[in-house]
Coordinates of C-alpha atoms and ligand atoms in Angstrom, one line a residue:
M1 CA -32.4 -41.6 10.1
S2 CA -29.9 -41.4 13.0
A3 CA -30.3 -38.9 15.7
S4 CA -26.9 -37.4 15.3
S5 CA -27.3 -36.6 11.7
S6 CA -30.1 -34.1 12.5
S7 CA -28.8 -32.9 15.8
P8 CA -29.0 -29.1 15.8
L9 CA -26.1 -29.0 18.2
L10 CA -23.9 -31.0 15.9
I11 CA -24.8 -28.8 13.0
V12 CA -24.1 -25.7 15.0
M13 CA -20.8 -27.2 16.1
S14 CA -19.6 -28.1 12.6
L15 CA -20.7 -24.7 11.3
C16 CA -18.6 -23.1 14.1
S17 CA -15.6 -25.1 13.2
L18 CA -16.0 -24.0 9.6
F19 CA -16.0 -20.4 10.6
L20 CA -13.1 -20.9 13.0
A21 CA -11.1 -22.5 10.3
A22 CA -11.8 -19.6 8.0
S23 CA -11.2 -16.9 10.5
S24 CA -8.0 -18.3 12.0
D25 CA -6.5 -18.0 8.6
P26 CA -5.8 -14.2 8.3
F27 CA -4.7 -14.3 4.7
Y28 CA -7.7 -16.1 3.2
Q29 CA -10.1 -14.3 5.5
N30 CA -9.4 -11.0 3.8
F31 CA -7.5 -11.7 0.6
Y32 CA -7.0 -14.1 -2.3
V33 CA -4.2 -14.8 -4.8
T34 CA -5.1 -13.2 -8.2
W35 CA -2.2 -14.1 -10.5
G36 CA 1.1 -15.9 -10.8
G37 CA -0.3 -19.3 -9.7
D38 CA 2.0 -21.1 -7.3
R39 CA 4.4 -18.2 -7.4
A40 CA 2.3 -16.9 -4.5
K41 CA 2.6 -19.2 -1.5
V42 CA 0.6 -18.9 1.7
S43 CA 2.0 -20.6 4.8
D44 CA 2.1 -20.5 8.6
N45 CA -1.8 -20.9 8.8
G46 CA -2.2 -17.9 6.6
Q47 CA 0.2 -15.6 8.5
L48 CA 2.9 -15.6 5.9
L49 CA 2.7 -15.0 2.2
T50 CA 5.6 -15.0 -0.3
L51 CA 5.3 -13.6 -3.8
S52 CA 7.8 -14.5 -6.4
L53 CA 8.9 -13.2 -9.8
D54 CA 10.7 -15.1 -12.5
N55 CA 11.2 -14.6 -16.3
V56 CA 7.7 -15.9 -17.0
S57 CA 5.5 -14.1 -14.5
G58 CA 5.2 -12.1 -11.3
S59 CA 2.5 -12.7 -8.8
G60 CA -0.1 -10.8 -6.7
F61 CA -3.1 -10.8 -4.4
Q62 CA -6.0 -8.6 -3.6
S63 CA -8.7 -8.1 -0.9
K64 CA -12.0 -9.7 -1.1
N65 CA -13.8 -6.6 0.1
E66 CA -14.1 -3.1 -1.2
Y67 CA -13.6 -0.4 1.4
L68 CA -14.9 3.1 1.7
F69 CA -12.2 4.4 4.0
A70 CA -9.7 2.0 5.5
K71 CA -6.5 1.6 7.5
I72 CA -4.5 -1.1 5.9
D73 CA -1.2 -2.3 7.5
M74 CA 1.1 -4.6 5.6
Q75 CA 4.3 -6.0 7.0
I76 CA 6.7 -6.5 4.1
K77 CA 10.2 -7.8 3.7
L78 CA 11.4 -6.8 0.3
V79 CA 13.4 -8.8 -2.3
A80 CA 17.0 -9.0 -1.0
G81 CA 20.3 -8.8 -2.8
N82 CA 20.2 -7.6 -6.4
S83 CA 16.5 -6.6 -6.8
A84 CA 17.2 -4.2 -9.7
G85 CA 14.3 -4.0 -12.2
T86 CA 11.7 -5.5 -9.7
V87 CA 8.8 -3.6 -8.2
T88 CA 6.9 -4.6 -5.2
A89 CA 3.6 -2.8 -4.9
F90 CA 1.0 -2.3 -2.2
Y91 CA -2.0 -0.1 -3.1
L92 CA -5.6 0.7 -2.8
S93 CA -7.6 1.2 -6.0
S94 CA -11.2 1.6 -7.2
Q95 CA -12.3 0.2 -10.5
G96 CA -13.4 1.7 -13.7
Q97 CA -12.9 5.0 -15.4
N98 CA -11.9 8.0 -13.3
H99 CA -10.6 5.7 -10.6
D100 CA -9.0 6.7 -7.3
E101 CA -5.8 5.0 -6.2
I102 CA -3.2 5.3 -3.4
D103 CA 0.2 3.7 -4.1
F104 CA 3.2 2.4 -2.3
E105 CA 5.7 1.0 -4.8
F106 CA 9.1 -0.3 -3.8
L107 CA 11.7 0.0 -6.6
G108 CA 14.5 -2.5 -6.3
N109 CA 18.2 -1.9 -6.8
L110 CA 21.6 -3.5 -7.1
S111 CA 22.9 -5.1 -3.9
G112 CA 23.9 -2.4 -1.5
D113 CA 22.1 0.4 -3.4
P114 CA 19.0 1.9 -1.9
Y115 CA 15.4 1.0 -2.7
I116 CA 13.2 3.8 -3.6
L117 CA 9.7 4.0 -2.0
H118 CA 7.6 5.6 -4.8
T119 CA 4.2 7.0 -3.8
N120 CA 1.3 8.4 -5.8
I121 CA -2.3 9.4 -5.4
F122 CA -4.9 9.3 -8.1
C123 CA -8.2 11.2 -7.8
Q124 CA -10.9 10.8 -10.5
G125 CA -8.4 9.1 -12.8
Q126 CA -5.7 11.7 -12.4
G127 CA -2.4 10.9 -10.8
N128 CA 0.9 12.8 -11.4
R129 CA 1.3 13.3 -7.6
E130 CA 4.5 11.4 -7.2
Q131 CA 6.7 11.6 -4.1
Q132 CA 9.7 9.4 -3.6
F133 CA 11.7 8.5 -0.5
Y134 CA 14.8 6.5 0.5
L135 CA 14.2 4.5 3.7
W136 CA 16.2 4.9 6.9
F137 CA 16.7 1.1 7.2
D138 CA 17.4 -1.9 5.0
P139 CA 13.9 -3.0 3.9
T140 CA 15.2 -6.4 2.9
A141 CA 16.7 -7.4 6.3
D142 CA 13.5 -7.6 8.1
F143 CA 9.7 -7.0 8.0
H144 CA 8.6 -3.4 8.3
N145 CA 5.1 -1.9 8.6
Y146 CA 3.7 0.0 5.7
T147 CA 0.3 1.6 6.3
I148 CA -2.2 3.3 4.1
L149 CA -4.6 5.3 6.2
W150 CA -7.5 6.8 4.2
N151 CA -10.4 8.6 5.9
Y152 CA -12.6 11.5 5.1
K153 CA -10.1 14.0 6.4
N154 CA -6.9 12.9 4.8
I155 CA -4.7 10.2 3.4
L156 CA -1.7 9.4 5.5
L157 CA 1.1 7.0 4.4
L158 CA 3.1 5.6 7.2
V159 CA 6.3 3.6 7.5
D160 CA 6.8 1.8 10.9
G161 CA 4.2 4.2 12.4
I162 CA 5.9 7.3 11.1
T163 CA 3.9 9.4 8.6
I164 CA 5.9 10.1 5.5
R165 CA 3.2 11.7 3.4
E166 CA -0.1 13.6 4.0
F167 CA -2.8 14.4 1.4
K168 CA -5.5 16.5 3.0
N169 CA -9.1 16.5 1.9
L170 CA -9.4 20.1 0.6
E171 CA -12.2 19.3 -1.8
S172 CA -14.9 21.4 -0.2
S173 CA -12.6 24.3 0.7
N174 CA -10.3 24.5 -2.3
G175 CA -11.9 22.3 -4.9
I176 CA -9.0 19.9 -5.0
P177 CA -10.3 16.5 -5.8
F178 CA -10.1 13.9 -2.9
P179 CA -11.1 10.2 -3.0
H180 CA -14.2 9.9 -0.9
N181 CA -17.0 8.3 -2.9
Q182 CA -15.5 5.3 -4.7
A183 CA -14.8 2.1 -2.7
M184 CA -11.3 0.7 -3.1
K185 CA -9.8 -2.8 -2.9
V186 CA -6.4 -3.6 -1.5
Y187 CA -3.9 -5.0 -4.1
S188 CA -0.3 -6.2 -3.9
S189 CA 2.1 -7.6 -6.4
L190 CA 5.6 -8.2 -7.4
W191 CA 6.5 -7.7 -11.1
N192 CA 9.2 -6.8 -13.5
A193 CA 9.5 -3.1 -14.4
D194 CA 13.0 -2.9 -15.6
D195 CA 12.0 -0.5 -18.3
W196 CA 11.7 2.3 -15.7
A197 CA 12.2 1.1 -12.1
T198 CA 15.9 1.2 -11.4
R199 CA 17.8 4.4 -12.2
G200 CA 15.1 5.2 -14.7
G201 CA 15.4 1.9 -16.5
L202 CA 19.2 1.9 -16.9
V203 CA 19.7 -1.2 -14.7
K204 CA 17.9 -4.3 -16.0
T205 CA 16.7 -7.3 -14.1
N206 CA 19.3 -10.1 -13.9
W207 CA 17.2 -13.1 -14.6
T208 CA 20.0 -15.6 -13.6
L209 CA 19.1 -14.5 -10.0
A210 CA 15.4 -15.4 -10.3
P211 CA 13.1 -16.2 -8.6
F212 CA 12.9 -12.9 -6.7
I213 CA 10.9 -13.2 -3.5
A214 CA 9.1 -10.7 -1.3
S215 CA 7.4 -11.7 2.0
Y216 CA 4.3 -10.4 3.7
K217 CA 2.9 -10.8 7.2
V218 CA -0.2 -9.4 9.0
F219 CA -3.3 -9.4 6.9
G220 CA -5.7 -7.5 9.1
A221 CA -7.9 -5.2 7.0
N222 CA -9.2 -2.4 9.1
G223 CA -11.7 -0.9 6.8
C224 CA -15.3 0.1 6.4
V225 CA -16.7 -2.5 3.9
Q226 CA -18.9 -0.6 1.5
G227 CA -22.5 -0.8 2.6
N228 CA -21.7 -1.3 6.3
S229 CA -22.8 2.0 7.6
D230 CA -22.4 0.9 11.2
C231 CA -18.7 1.0 10.7
Y232 CA -18.6 4.8 10.6
S233 CA -20.1 5.1 14.1
S234 CA -18.1 2.3 15.7
N235 CA -15.9 3.4 18.7
N236 CA -13.4 0.8 17.5
N237 CA -12.4 2.7 14.4
S238 CA -10.4 5.7 15.8
W239 CA -8.5 5.7 12.5
L240 CA -11.5 7.2 10.9
W241 CA -10.7 10.5 12.6
Q242 CA -6.9 10.2 12.6
Q243 CA -5.0 13.2 11.5
L244 CA -1.5 14.6 12.2
D245 CA -0.9 16.4 15.4
Y246 CA 2.1 18.5 16.3
A247 CA 4.4 15.6 17.1
T248 CA 3.5 13.3 14.2
E249 CA 3.8 16.3 11.8
G250 CA 7.3 16.9 13.2
Q251 CA 8.1 13.2 12.5
M252 CA 6.9 13.6 8.9
K253 CA 9.0 16.8 8.5
W254 CA 12.0 14.8 9.6
V255 CA 11.4 12.1 7.0
Q256 CA 10.7 14.7 4.3
D257 CA 13.8 16.8 5.1
N258 CA 16.1 13.8 5.2
Y259 CA 14.8 11.1 3.0
M260 CA 12.5 12.6 0.4
I261 CA 14.2 12.4 -3.0
Y262 CA 11.4 13.6 -5.3
N263 CA 8.4 15.8 -4.8
Y264 CA 6.2 16.6 -7.8
C265 CA 5.3 19.9 -6.0
K266 CA 8.9 21.0 -6.5
D267 CA 9.4 19.8 -10.1
A268 CA 9.1 23.2 -11.8
K269 CA 10.2 21.8 -15.2
R270 CA 7.3 19.5 -15.2
F271 CA 4.7 22.1 -14.4
P272 CA 5.7 25.2 -16.5
Q273 CA 2.2 26.5 -16.3
G274 CA 2.2 26.4 -12.5
F275 CA 2.0 23.6 -9.9
P276 CA -1.2 21.7 -9.2
P277 CA -3.3 23.6 -6.6
E278 CA -2.5 21.2 -3.7
C279 CA 1.1 22.1 -4.0
Y280 CA 0.4 25.5 -2.4
V281 CA -0.9 23.9 0.7
K282 CA 1.2 23.5 3.9
N283 CA 3.1 20.2 4.0
N284 CA 3.2 19.9 0.2
K285 CA 5.3 22.9 -0.8
Ligands
NAG301 C1 13.5 -18.6 -18.0 O1 14.4 -19.1 -17.0 C2 14.6 -20.5 -17.1 C3 15.4 -21.0 -15.9 O2 16.5 -20.1 -15.7 C4 15.2 -20.9 -18.5 O3 15.4 -22.2 -18.6 C5 14.3 -20.4 -19.6 O4 14.9 -20.5 -20.8 C6 14.0 -18.9 -19.4 N1 12.9 -18.5 -20.3 C7 12.9 -17.4 -21.0 C8 11.7 -17.1 -21.8 O5 13.8 -16.6 -20.9
NAG302 C1 4.9 -3.5 13.2 O1 3.7 -3.6 13.8 C2 3.6 -4.7 14.7 C3 2.2 -4.7 15.3 O2 1.2 -4.6 14.2 C4 4.6 -4.6 15.8 O3 4.5 -5.7 16.7 C5 6.0 -4.5 15.2 O4 6.9 -4.2 16.2 C6 6.0 -3.3 14.2 N1 7.3 -3.4 13.6 C7 8.0 -2.3 13.3 C8 9.4 -2.5 12.7 O5 7.6 -1.2 13.6
NAG303 C1 19.7 2.8 -6.9 O1 21.0 3.2 -6.6 C2 21.4 4.4 -7.3 C3 22.8 4.7 -7.0 O2 23.0 4.8 -5.6 C4 20.5 5.6 -6.9 O3 20.8 6.7 -7.7 C5 19.0 5.2 -7.2 O4 18.2 6.2 -6.6 C6 18.7 3.9 -6.4 N1 17.3 3.4 -6.5 C7 16.7 3.2 -7.7 C8 15.3 2.5 -7.5 O5 17.1 3.4 -8.8
NAG304 C1 23.9 -11.7 -13.2 O1 24.1 -12.4 -12.0 C2 25.1 -13.4 -12.2 C3 25.1 -14.2 -10.9 O2 25.5 -13.4 -9.8 C4 26.4 -12.8 -12.5 O3 27.4 -13.8 -12.7 C5 26.3 -11.9 -13.8 O4 27.5 -11.2 -14.0 C6 25.1 -10.9 -13.7 N1 24.9 -10.3 -14.9 C7 25.0 -9.0 -15.1 C8 24.6 -8.5 -16.5 O5 25.3 -8.2 -14.2
NAG305 C1 -15.3 -3.5 18.8 O1 -14.2 -4.3 19.2 C2 -14.5 -5.3 20.1 C3 -13.3 -6.0 20.6 O2 -12.4 -6.3 19.5 C4 -15.5 -6.3 19.4 O3 -15.9 -7.3 20.3 C5 -16.7 -5.5 19.0 O4 -17.6 -6.4 18.3 C6 -16.3 -4.4 18.1 N1 -17.5 -3.6 17.8 C7 -17.9 -3.2 16.5 C8 -19.1 -2.4 16.4 O5 -17.2 -3.5 15.5

């Protein structure tokens, strides 16, 4: 038996390099590809991922961990040119019945026509809380930051650091359900939804343009992995307490006044018996 084969130092060193290899690959550290096979391509040492969609399949990935509260940043460059019929999604979701879910969905369009950023929040299996926005930039020209911040106080959806939507935790004061006890994973995918996505399904996917490709960067997952109770007392996690202040609320108002194109809380036709209770709360009405 050679000395080196049992050297504790060598074993420690090779273990270290194993961990280094894993941790220097930001994608595989936190995520894995779930469907679409080689339509999902990881490159640049795990710093870039492309998802593609063709007439056979889309593709997607999800987080390894489940989080009970998280701040997930994703840098995305959406399908360019004629992306009509395609949907690129980035969301958090718990599993099973009565699930909770927080959605960003980007609805493609014909070249030159605007994408719609569709958002929704499900609590205890119930969604129907859609808000939709146009973006103030071309989301296909470059990467932009899309953030889901979910803590005990509120859910904030941000685009390039600007809050576009707030959903407060009013469960104890108003009885409005709020996701706070089911851990969620992060999911992302690119798929065909030409039955509803573009102009309500009027514009179909033009398959001669396939494959459609969306790109992702930055795979940090800032969340409290379920079961790690130390996370909630860590000084590092200031997002756990993040809420709007006067300035960030003003920015959100700017987005909502200028770029919001649909708000369920204003769709009287849909709620003839009265709006859901959260619609009477400031920032929703
Ligand atoms: C899908 O696209 C490929 C390449 O354009 C084509 O050869 C094939 O017939 C298409 N398949 C279906 C099911 O439409
Ligand atoms: C997105 O966030 C990164 C850091 O996470 C920053 O370097 C970059 O400038 C941001 N991009 C935009 C368009 O805000
Ligand atoms: C696509 O463009 C049309 C026309 O400008 C617009 O009405 C629609 O909101 C756009 N977005 C989607 C996803 O349909
Ligand atoms: C689909 O795209 C091709 C290539 O740009 C174009 O020639 C064709 O007219 C498009 N089809 C439809 C239905 O718009
Ligand atoms: C806080 O962040 C620092 C620097 O990134 C890190 O060294 C430390 O382990 C973190 N602490 C906790 C409790 O996560």
